[in-house]
Amino acid sequence: MANVFAGSSVAATAPKPVVQSRGYWASVWRRMRYDYVTLFCLALILIIALLAILAPEVAPMDPYKSSMAHRLKPIGYPGHWLGTDEQGRDMLSRLIYGGRVSLAMGVVPVALATLIGGLFGVTAGYFGGRVNMAIMRFMDIFFAFPSVLLAVAISGSLGGGVVNQLLTLTIVLIPPLCRVAETAASQVRTMDFVDAARSTGASTLSIVFSHVLINVLSPILVYASTLVSVSIILASGLSFLGLGVSPPTADWGLMLSTLRQSIYVRPLVSAIPGVAILVTSVAFNLLSDGLRQAMDVRQ
Amino acid sequence: MSETPASLRRLAAQDPRDRGGPAQPMLIVQGLRKYFPIRAGLLNRRVAEVKAVDDVSFFVMKGETLGIVGESGCGKSTLARLLMHLTPKDEGAVILDGEAVGGAGGVPLDGLRRSLQMVFQDSSSSLNPRLPIEQSIAYGPRVQGARPKAARARARALMEKVGLNPTLFGPRYPHEMSGGQKQRVNIARALSLDPRLLILDEAVSALDKSVEAQVLNLLSDLKKQFNLTYIFISHDLHVVRYISDRVMVMYLGQVVEIGPSESIYEAPKHPYTRALLACRLTMDPRERVDAAPLAGDPPSPVRPPPGCRFHTRCAFAEDVCKRVAPRLDGALELSAESHLAACHMDKAGSGHSRAMH
């Protein structure tokens, strides 16, 4: 028989520039490097986070020092560049300090929920059957309530305070993340490469870590990053309702809540915390959009 | 290729892994059975079962290629998964080079892993889309305890063996490759554990004809080089004839005929095999087939017909066929020459009017 195969090795030996072996994350970064919108959002989030972390160094004044003489000053007032609130506290300083609580409310619950929800979701999706049934039906109980109502209910029963608010948000965010992880993992489970891995004699743990997680990670991470803004807004809502952190703590939602009485006196100053929430959540949403594109290998 | 591991340079003549000697078949399958339950109702009770593989026995000699043919849904792929222990079997024994696999007193599954590997049908879903292919190939050796560097070297050597430049293709992702290239990667991955028996489940069916020919040639090259035994599953009768030493024909989860390739193709005994062979297209337009030799779909494997499972579509069916299921006698008499058919017409004194007397 004529060896047809001999012809095919020509393509393989053709001179081509040597491509260095690259990992998955390197290739994600390579695609993201030219996505300026995503990079801008990433930079913005980093700046907000840095300001929040370095608040004591950066803030021009004490955010809790009130002054009856300087109540509700407009934007651009000398010494208070973003004006003052109804107790004469410096808005800029409060905004910077408020970022601490608000960002923590956005990132910490999402991170915790990603870990817990992802763990349950991947377990349910990969093992299927009864395990899946038990986990997902339990999650369905939480899905029965609208998320805000659920948050209010949990928060109301736990009481206020930063820790309880974080806990509330985490509980609210676990079911949707678990659902996303379960869907992704159960899709991966049916793929032949999982069977191929099984037939090499690999342990379940090794297969989950080397083959399932890497395919499940991108939908989970992308979804989690959209949830950051949801979480910030939910936290602000809880604070606004008085179920979150208590005054005089500087928190964007709480600031919005107390300033709303002054909305006819200083509308622009009252809107500032809202703008901060808006900018931060839009930045997180755009970042997740860019992340989704960068994490798709087929791009 | 200075980095070729010693195991790749093994001579085909003597295989140090051989245990049972040259006369011991590589694989003996005895009464293999798998029924998939169909559950329904409130209590999820077992209401019926799909008889996917029903009492299948055969053997594969060392260095041989056994072709398995049959219509879609006849249990070919389930059989492959059963042999790979990807699906647990209900009954039966799988004996690899003289040693039973799994169960009490058998070879542990891990030993089977190294000796038995499979090339999957769908070349795209059988590769992890997020792993560079070099890592996909190196995964098996890594799992079996090779150091990362050694596993990578092995992956690169194997890529070279299947005709892919490791420098060029190693860092690539599956979507950056063609179907034929992906199937080469799949073959390289299957070879990465140094197996003795390779199950090729429709391994070339999704490729276009010229690439199919390349991969088939690659397979026969590799077979000599690595001293392999193949089980080649396909619905393409031409390809099976080209590559196989012996052919096994399956219908509704059972073996209907098994024998040397020449003998099956030149003198088929079972009417189903004859009908299948008549379905082949010829190069001569004057020999056009007007009516399909086999009409309709095979009966449901949930409730297979009593007696001979083929009698509903058989032109020679008689009373005895509806009552008595013909047995495939002597399937485990280890002779590579024997040509057996599970048909009453082939058995003297079966009661069929066309049976030999």
XYZ file of C-alpha atoms in Angstrom, chain A residues 26 112 212:
3
model
C -0.961 33.932 30.068
C -17.057 33.643 49.907
C -13.250 20.234 35.222
